[in-house]
Amino acid sequence: MQNFKKYLLLSIASLAFVSCSSDSDNPVANNVTLEFNNTFKNTAIVLGNAASTSATANTSAAGQVHHFSELKYVISNIRLVKDNGVEVPYNVNDLDKGAAVIDQAKTASLSYVLSNVPAATYKQIKFGLGIKQEQNTLDQVRFPNFYAAAGANDTAMMWEWGSGYRFTKIEGFYDTDHKAMSIHTGSTVEGTAPNYTQGVNAYRDVTLNLTTNAVVGSATPKIKIKADFDKLLSGKTNTITLSTGTGMNDNATPNVHTAAQMVKFVDNLGGNGSSDVTGMFSVTSVEN
């Protein structure tokens, strides 16, 4: 009887050990890192002022040389898609936990960690370039962290007139005489406060296939995403020639270009939502 009790206790202990070991080897959730690489074609972007000799220069399809001094954009509404097609949203209704400003001048911002992603095998990632209409208000009470990050002096991802956020902010220079280039995108409003209505919706939903499935569980995958800013002027939808002035077709500065001109940049960067759902983005690798 004593031997039987001894064997029974050993069996229970073994089962408990196997159970604990199995739980630790196969967690129910883990982290996923999104790593953004901003490029001109395949060359990483280096920022610089008008006279910079180290800034990465690019030549558009229309033959215009240009480089950037500032490069920022907002991602939000992140969803991972399982291999069976089921979407798993990541804090899609909380800008504090599920949105970020990607800033080429801040290396830390180029890696964004999704925490506690349910264990599964994922084949796609979806996210918004910008902020969807129902969240695009400067709400310091609901989302104080994102509000503070977007409104910081060195970020300035809010419109001065205060109705919503900038979705992309690009400053730089173009042509051989280094004319100023200032391209800001974001949804517009019509009417007067407090009775604004939606104008142009500049939010774009991006869908990217992963190069190989991301397996979340014991592994913490890293998804590397390239944002190719060659598409700014030489996109799948529009080929843009920059011009500075006060005409309806001038587009190089935000205080003069029209919503119609802005949408051309938006469709190039984020896709037009129909024939192009990737815009400038692509997944270059997945590290499990």
CSV table of C-alpha atoms in Angstrom, one decimal:
chain,number,residue,atom,x,y,z
A,1,MET,CA,0.0,0.0,0.0
A,2,GLN,CA,2.8,2.4,0.9
A,3,ASN,CA,4.5,1.6,-2.5
A,4,PHE,CA,1.2,2.3,-4.2
A,5,LYS,CA,0.8,5.7,-2.5
A,6,LYS,CA,4.4,6.5,-3.4
A,7,TYR,CA,3.8,5.8,-7.1
A,8,LEU,CA,0.5,7.7,-7.0
A,9,LEU,CA,2.2,10.8,-5.6
A,10,LEU,CA,5.0,10.5,-8.1
A,11,SER,CA,2.5,10.3,-10.9
A,12,ILE,CA,0.6,13.3,-9.8
A,13,ALA,CA,3.8,15.3,-9.4
A,14,SER,CA,4.9,14.3,-12.9
A,15,LEU,CA,1.6,15.3,-14.4
A,16,ALA,CA,1.7,18.6,-12.6
A,17,PHE,CA,5.3,19.2,-13.9
A,18,VAL,CA,4.3,18.4,-17.5
A,19,SER,CA,1.2,20.6,-17.2
A,20,CYS,CA,3.3,23.6,-15.9
A,21,SER,CA,6.0,23.0,-18.5
A,22,SER,CA,3.4,22.9,-21.3
A,23,ASP,CA,1.8,26.1,-20.1
A,24,SER,CA,5.1,28.0,-20.0
A,25,ASP,CA,6.1,26.6,-23.4
A,26,ASN,CA,2.8,27.6,-25.0
A,27,PRO,CA,1.6,30.9,-23.5
A,28,VAL,CA,-1.9,32.0,-24.5
A,29,ALA,CA,-0.5,35.4,-25.6
A,30,ASN,CA,2.8,37.1,-26.5
A,31,ASN,CA,4.3,40.2,-28.0
A,32,VAL,CA,4.6,41.1,-31.7
A,33,THR,CA,7.0,43.9,-32.8
A,34,LEU,CA,6.3,46.0,-35.8
A,35,GLU,CA,9.5,47.4,-37.2
A,36,PHE,CA,9.2,50.3,-39.7
A,37,ASN,CA,11.9,51.0,-42.3
A,38,ASN,CA,11.3,54.3,-44.2
A,39,THR,CA,13.1,54.3,-47.5
A,40,PHE,CA,13.4,55.8,-51.0
A,41,LYS,CA,13.0,52.6,-53.0
A,42,ASN,CA,15.5,50.3,-51.1
A,43,THR,CA,17.6,53.1,-49.6
A,44,ALA,CA,17.0,54.0,-45.9
A,45,ILE,CA,16.1,57.7,-45.6
A,46,VAL,CA,18.5,60.0,-43.9
A,47,LEU,CA,17.1,63.5,-43.0
A,48,GLY,CA,18.8,66.7,-43.7
A,49,ASN,CA,18.5,70.5,-44.2
A,50,ALA,CA,18.5,72.3,-47.5
A,51,ALA,CA,22.3,72.3,-47.8
A,52,SER,CA,22.8,68.8,-46.4
A,53,THR,CA,25.3,66.5,-48.2
A,54,SER,CA,24.4,63.4,-46.2
A,55,ALA,CA,20.6,63.5,-46.6
A,56,THR,CA,19.2,60.7,-48.8
A,57,ALA,CA,18.1,62.2,-52.2
A,58,ASN,CA,15.5,60.7,-54.5
A,59,THR,CA,14.5,61.4,-58.1
A,60,SER,CA,10.8,61.1,-58.9
A,61,ALA,CA,9.2,59.6,-62.0
A,62,ALA,CA,8.8,63.2,-63.2
A,63,GLY,CA,12.5,63.9,-62.8
A,64,GLN,CA,12.4,66.0,-59.6
A,65,VAL,CA,15.2,65.6,-57.1
A,66,HIS,CA,14.0,65.8,-53.5
A,67,HIS,CA,15.0,65.0,-49.9
A,68,PHE,CA,13.3,65.3,-46.5
A,69,SER,CA,14.1,67.2,-43.3
A,70,GLU,CA,11.2,65.8,-41.4
A,71,LEU,CA,9.1,62.7,-41.8
A,72,LYS,CA,6.2,61.5,-39.5
A,73,TYR,CA,3.1,59.5,-39.9
A,74,VAL,CA,0.4,58.0,-37.7
A,75,ILE,CA,-0.6,54.4,-37.6
A,76,SER,CA,-3.7,53.1,-35.8
A,77,ASN,CA,-6.6,50.6,-36.0
A,78,ILE,CA,-4.1,47.6,-36.1
A,79,ARG,CA,-5.5,44.1,-36.8
A,80,LEU,CA,-3.7,40.8,-37.3
A,81,VAL,CA,-5.4,38.2,-39.5
A,82,LYS,CA,-5.2,34.5,-38.5
A,83,ASP,CA,-4.4,31.9,-41.1
A,84,ASN,CA,-8.2,31.0,-41.0
A,85,GLY,CA,-9.2,34.5,-41.9
A,86,VAL,CA,-10.3,35.7,-38.5
A,87,GLU,CA,-9.3,39.2,-37.6
A,88,VAL,CA,-7.8,39.9,-34.2
A,89,PRO,CA,-8.1,43.7,-33.3
A,90,TYR,CA,-5.4,45.4,-31.2
A,91,ASN,CA,-6.8,48.1,-29.0
A,92,VAL,CA,-8.6,49.6,-32.1
A,93,ASN,CA,-10.8,51.9,-30.0
A,94,ASP,CA,-8.0,53.2,-27.7
A,95,LEU,CA,-5.4,55.6,-29.3
A,96,ASP,CA,-3.3,55.5,-26.1
A,97,LYS,CA,-2.8,51.8,-26.5
A,98,GLY,CA,-3.2,51.2,-30.2
A,99,ALA,CA,-1.9,54.1,-32.1
A,100,ALA,CA,1.6,55.6,-32.6
A,101,VAL,CA,3.5,58.4,-34.4
A,102,ILE,CA,6.3,57.0,-36.5
A,103,ASP,CA,9.0,59.6,-36.6
A,104,GLN,CA,12.1,59.1,-38.7
A,105,ALA,CA,14.1,61.4,-36.3
A,106,LYS,CA,13.3,59.2,-33.3
A,107,THR,CA,14.8,55.7,-33.7
A,108,ALA,CA,12.7,54.3,-30.8
A,109,SER,CA,9.5,55.2,-32.6
A,110,LEU,CA,10.3,52.9,-35.5
A,111,SER,CA,9.7,49.8,-33.5
A,112,TYR,CA,6.1,49.5,-32.1
A,113,VAL,CA,5.4,46.6,-29.7
A,114,LEU,CA,1.9,44.9,-29.7
A,115,SER,CA,1.6,43.3,-26.3
A,116,ASN,CA,-0.5,40.3,-25.3
A,117,VAL,CA,-1.4,39.3,-28.8
A,118,PRO,CA,-3.4,36.0,-28.6
A,119,ALA,CA,-1.4,32.9,-29.5
A,120,ALA,CA,-2.1,31.9,-33.1
A,121,THR,CA,-0.7,31.7,-36.6
A,122,TYR,CA,-1.2,35.0,-38.5
A,123,LYS,CA,-1.0,35.6,-42.3
A,124,GLN,CA,-1.8,39.3,-42.7
A,125,ILE,CA,-1.6,42.6,-40.9
A,126,LYS,CA,-4.0,45.5,-41.4
A,127,PHE,CA,-3.6,49.0,-40.0
A,128,GLY,CA,-4.8,52.6,-40.7
A,129,LEU,CA,-2.6,55.3,-42.1
A,130,GLY,CA,-4.1,58.1,-40.0
A,131,ILE,CA,-7.0,57.9,-37.6
A,132,LYS,CA,-10.5,56.8,-38.5
A,133,GLN,CA,-13.3,59.4,-38.6
A,134,GLU,CA,-15.0,58.6,-35.3
A,135,GLN,CA,-11.7,59.0,-33.3
A,136,ASN,CA,-10.2,61.9,-35.2
A,137,THR,CA,-10.9,64.6,-32.6
A,138,LEU,CA,-8.3,66.1,-30.2
A,139,ASP,CA,-9.6,64.3,-27.2
A,140,GLN,CA,-7.2,64.9,-24.3
A,141,VAL,CA,-9.6,63.4,-21.8
A,142,ARG,CA,-10.1,60.0,-23.4
A,143,PHE,CA,-6.6,59.6,-24.9
A,144,PRO,CA,-4.2,61.8,-22.9
A,145,ASN,CA,-1.0,59.9,-23.9
A,146,PHE,CA,-1.6,60.0,-27.6
A,147,TYR,CA,-2.8,63.6,-27.4
A,148,ALA,CA,0.4,64.5,-25.6
A,149,ALA,CA,2.7,62.6,-28.0
A,150,ALA,CA,1.0,64.0,-31.1
A,151,GLY,CA,0.9,67.6,-29.8
A,152,ALA,CA,4.5,67.7,-28.5
A,153,ASN,CA,6.6,70.7,-29.9
A,154,ASP,CA,8.9,68.4,-31.8
A,155,THR,CA,6.0,66.3,-33.2
A,156,ALA,CA,3.2,68.8,-34.1
A,157,MET,CA,0.8,66.2,-35.5
A,158,MET,CA,-2.3,68.3,-34.8
A,159,TRP,CA,-3.9,70.8,-37.1
A,160,GLU,CA,-3.6,74.4,-35.8
A,161,TRP,CA,-7.3,74.9,-36.3
A,162,GLY,CA,-7.9,72.1,-33.8
A,163,SER,CA,-10.4,69.7,-35.3
A,164,GLY,CA,-8.2,66.6,-35.7
A,165,TYR,CA,-4.8,65.1,-36.2
A,166,ARG,CA,-2.3,65.3,-39.0
A,167,PHE,CA,-1.9,61.9,-40.5
A,168,THR,CA,1.4,62.5,-42.3
A,169,LYS,CA,3.9,65.4,-42.0
A,170,ILE,CA,6.6,65.7,-44.6
A,171,GLU,CA,9.0,68.6,-44.8
A,172,GLY,CA,11.9,68.9,-47.2
A,173,PHE,CA,13.3,70.4,-50.4
A,174,TYR,CA,13.0,69.8,-54.1
A,175,ASP,CA,14.6,70.7,-57.4
A,176,THR,CA,18.3,71.7,-57.7
A,177,ASP,CA,17.6,75.1,-56.1
A,178,HIS,CA,16.2,73.4,-52.9
A,179,LYS,CA,12.7,75.0,-52.9
A,180,ALA,CA,10.8,74.2,-49.7
A,181,MET,CA,8.5,71.2,-49.8
A,182,SER,CA,5.8,70.9,-47.0
A,183,ILE,CA,3.2,68.2,-47.4
A,184,HIS,CA,0.7,67.6,-44.6
A,185,THR,CA,-2.2,65.2,-44.9
A,186,GLY,CA,-5.3,64.6,-42.7
A,187,SER,CA,-9.0,64.5,-42.9
A,188,THR,CA,-10.8,67.9,-43.4
A,189,VAL,CA,-14.0,69.3,-42.0
A,190,GLU,CA,-16.6,71.6,-43.4
A,191,GLY,CA,-18.8,74.2,-41.6
A,192,THR,CA,-18.0,76.1,-38.4
A,193,ALA,CA,-17.4,75.0,-34.8
A,194,PRO,CA,-19.0,73.3,-33.1
A,195,ASN,CA,-21.1,72.0,-36.0
A,196,TYR,CA,-18.3,70.6,-38.2
A,197,THR,CA,-19.1,67.9,-40.7
A,198,GLN,CA,-16.8,65.5,-42.4
A,199,GLY,CA,-15.0,66.9,-45.5
A,200,VAL,CA,-12.3,64.8,-47.2
A,201,ASN,CA,-11.6,61.5,-45.4
A,202,ALA,CA,-7.8,61.1,-45.6
A,203,TYR,CA,-7.8,57.9,-43.5
A,204,ARG,CA,-6.6,54.9,-45.4
A,205,ASP,CA,-6.9,51.2,-44.4
A,206,VAL,CA,-3.7,49.2,-45.4
A,207,THR,CA,-3.7,45.4,-45.9
A,208,LEU,CA,-0.4,43.6,-46.1
A,209,ASN,CA,0.3,39.9,-46.7
A,210,LEU,CA,3.1,38.5,-44.5
A,211,THR,CA,6.1,37.0,-46.3
A,212,THR,CA,5.7,34.0,-44.0
A,213,ASN,CA,3.2,33.3,-41.2
A,214,ALA,CA,3.9,35.0,-37.9
A,215,VAL,CA,3.5,32.3,-35.1
A,216,VAL,CA,2.6,33.9,-31.8
A,217,GLY,CA,2.9,31.7,-28.7
A,218,SER,CA,6.3,30.6,-27.4
A,219,ALA,CA,7.8,32.9,-30.1
A,220,THR,CA,7.6,36.8,-30.2
A,221,PRO,CA,7.6,37.6,-33.9
A,222,LYS,CA,9.0,40.7,-35.5
A,223,ILE,CA,7.2,42.0,-38.6
A,224,LYS,CA,9.4,44.2,-40.7
A,225,ILE,CA,7.4,46.8,-42.7
A,226,LYS,CA,9.0,49.0,-45.4
A,227,ALA,CA,7.4,52.4,-46.1
A,228,ASP,CA,8.8,53.4,-49.5
A,229,PHE,CA,8.4,57.2,-49.8
A,230,ASP,CA,9.4,57.1,-53.5
A,231,LYS,CA,5.6,56.5,-53.8
A,232,LEU,CA,4.9,60.0,-52.5
A,233,LEU,CA,5.5,61.4,-55.9
A,234,SER,CA,5.7,58.3,-58.0
A,235,GLY,CA,2.7,56.2,-56.7
A,236,LYS,CA,0.6,53.4,-58.1
A,237,THR,CA,-2.3,55.9,-58.4
A,238,ASN,CA,-0.7,59.3,-59.2
A,239,THR,CA,2.5,60.7,-60.7
A,240,ILE,CA,2.9,64.1,-59.0
A,241,THR,CA,5.0,67.1,-60.1
A,242,LEU,CA,5.7,69.5,-57.3
A,243,SER,CA,5.0,73.2,-57.8
A,244,THR,CA,5.0,76.2,-55.5
A,245,GLY,CA,2.5,79.0,-55.8
A,246,THR,CA,-1.1,80.0,-55.2
A,247,GLY,CA,-2.8,78.2,-58.1
A,248,MET,CA,-5.3,75.3,-57.8
A,249,ASN,CA,-2.6,72.9,-59.1
A,250,ASP,CA,0.2,74.1,-56.8
A,251,ASN,CA,0.9,71.5,-54.2
A,252,ALA,CA,4.3,71.9,-52.4
A,253,THR,CA,3.1,73.9,-49.3
A,254,PRO,CA,0.1,73.1,-47.1
A,255,ASN,CA,-1.2,76.7,-46.9
A,256,VAL,CA,-2.0,76.8,-50.6
A,257,HIS,CA,-2.6,73.3,-51.8
A,258,THR,CA,-6.3,72.2,-52.1
A,259,ALA,CA,-7.9,69.1,-50.6
A,260,ALA,CA,-8.0,67.7,-54.2
A,261,GLN,CA,-4.3,68.0,-54.4
A,262,MET,CA,-3.8,66.5,-50.9
A,263,VAL,CA,-5.8,63.4,-51.8
A,264,LYS,CA,-3.3,62.6,-54.6
A,265,PHE,CA,-0.6,62.3,-51.9
A,266,VAL,CA,-2.9,60.4,-49.6
A,267,ASP,CA,-3.8,57.8,-52.3
A,268,ASN,CA,-0.1,57.3,-53.2
A,269,LEU,CA,1.0,56.8,-49.5
A,270,GLY,CA,-2.0,54.8,-48.2
A,271,GLY,CA,-3.6,53.4,-51.3
A,272,ASN,CA,-6.9,54.5,-52.9
A,273,GLY,CA,-8.9,51.8,-51.0
A,274,SER,CA,-10.0,49.9,-54.1
A,275,SER,CA,-7.4,49.0,-56.7
A,276,ASP,CA,-4.5,49.7,-54.2
A,277,VAL,CA,-4.8,48.7,-50.5
A,278,THR,CA,-1.0,48.7,-49.8
A,279,GLY,CA,0.1,52.2,-50.8
A,280,MET,CA,3.8,52.7,-50.0
A,281,PHE,CA,3.9,49.8,-47.5
A,282,SER,CA,5.1,46.2,-47.8
A,283,VAL,CA,6.2,43.5,-45.5
A,284,THR,CA,9.9,42.6,-46.1
A,285,SER,CA,10.3,39.8,-43.6
A,286,VAL,CA,8.9,38.0,-40.5
A,287,GLU,CA,11.2,36.8,-37.8
A,288,ASN,CA,9.6,34.2,-35.6
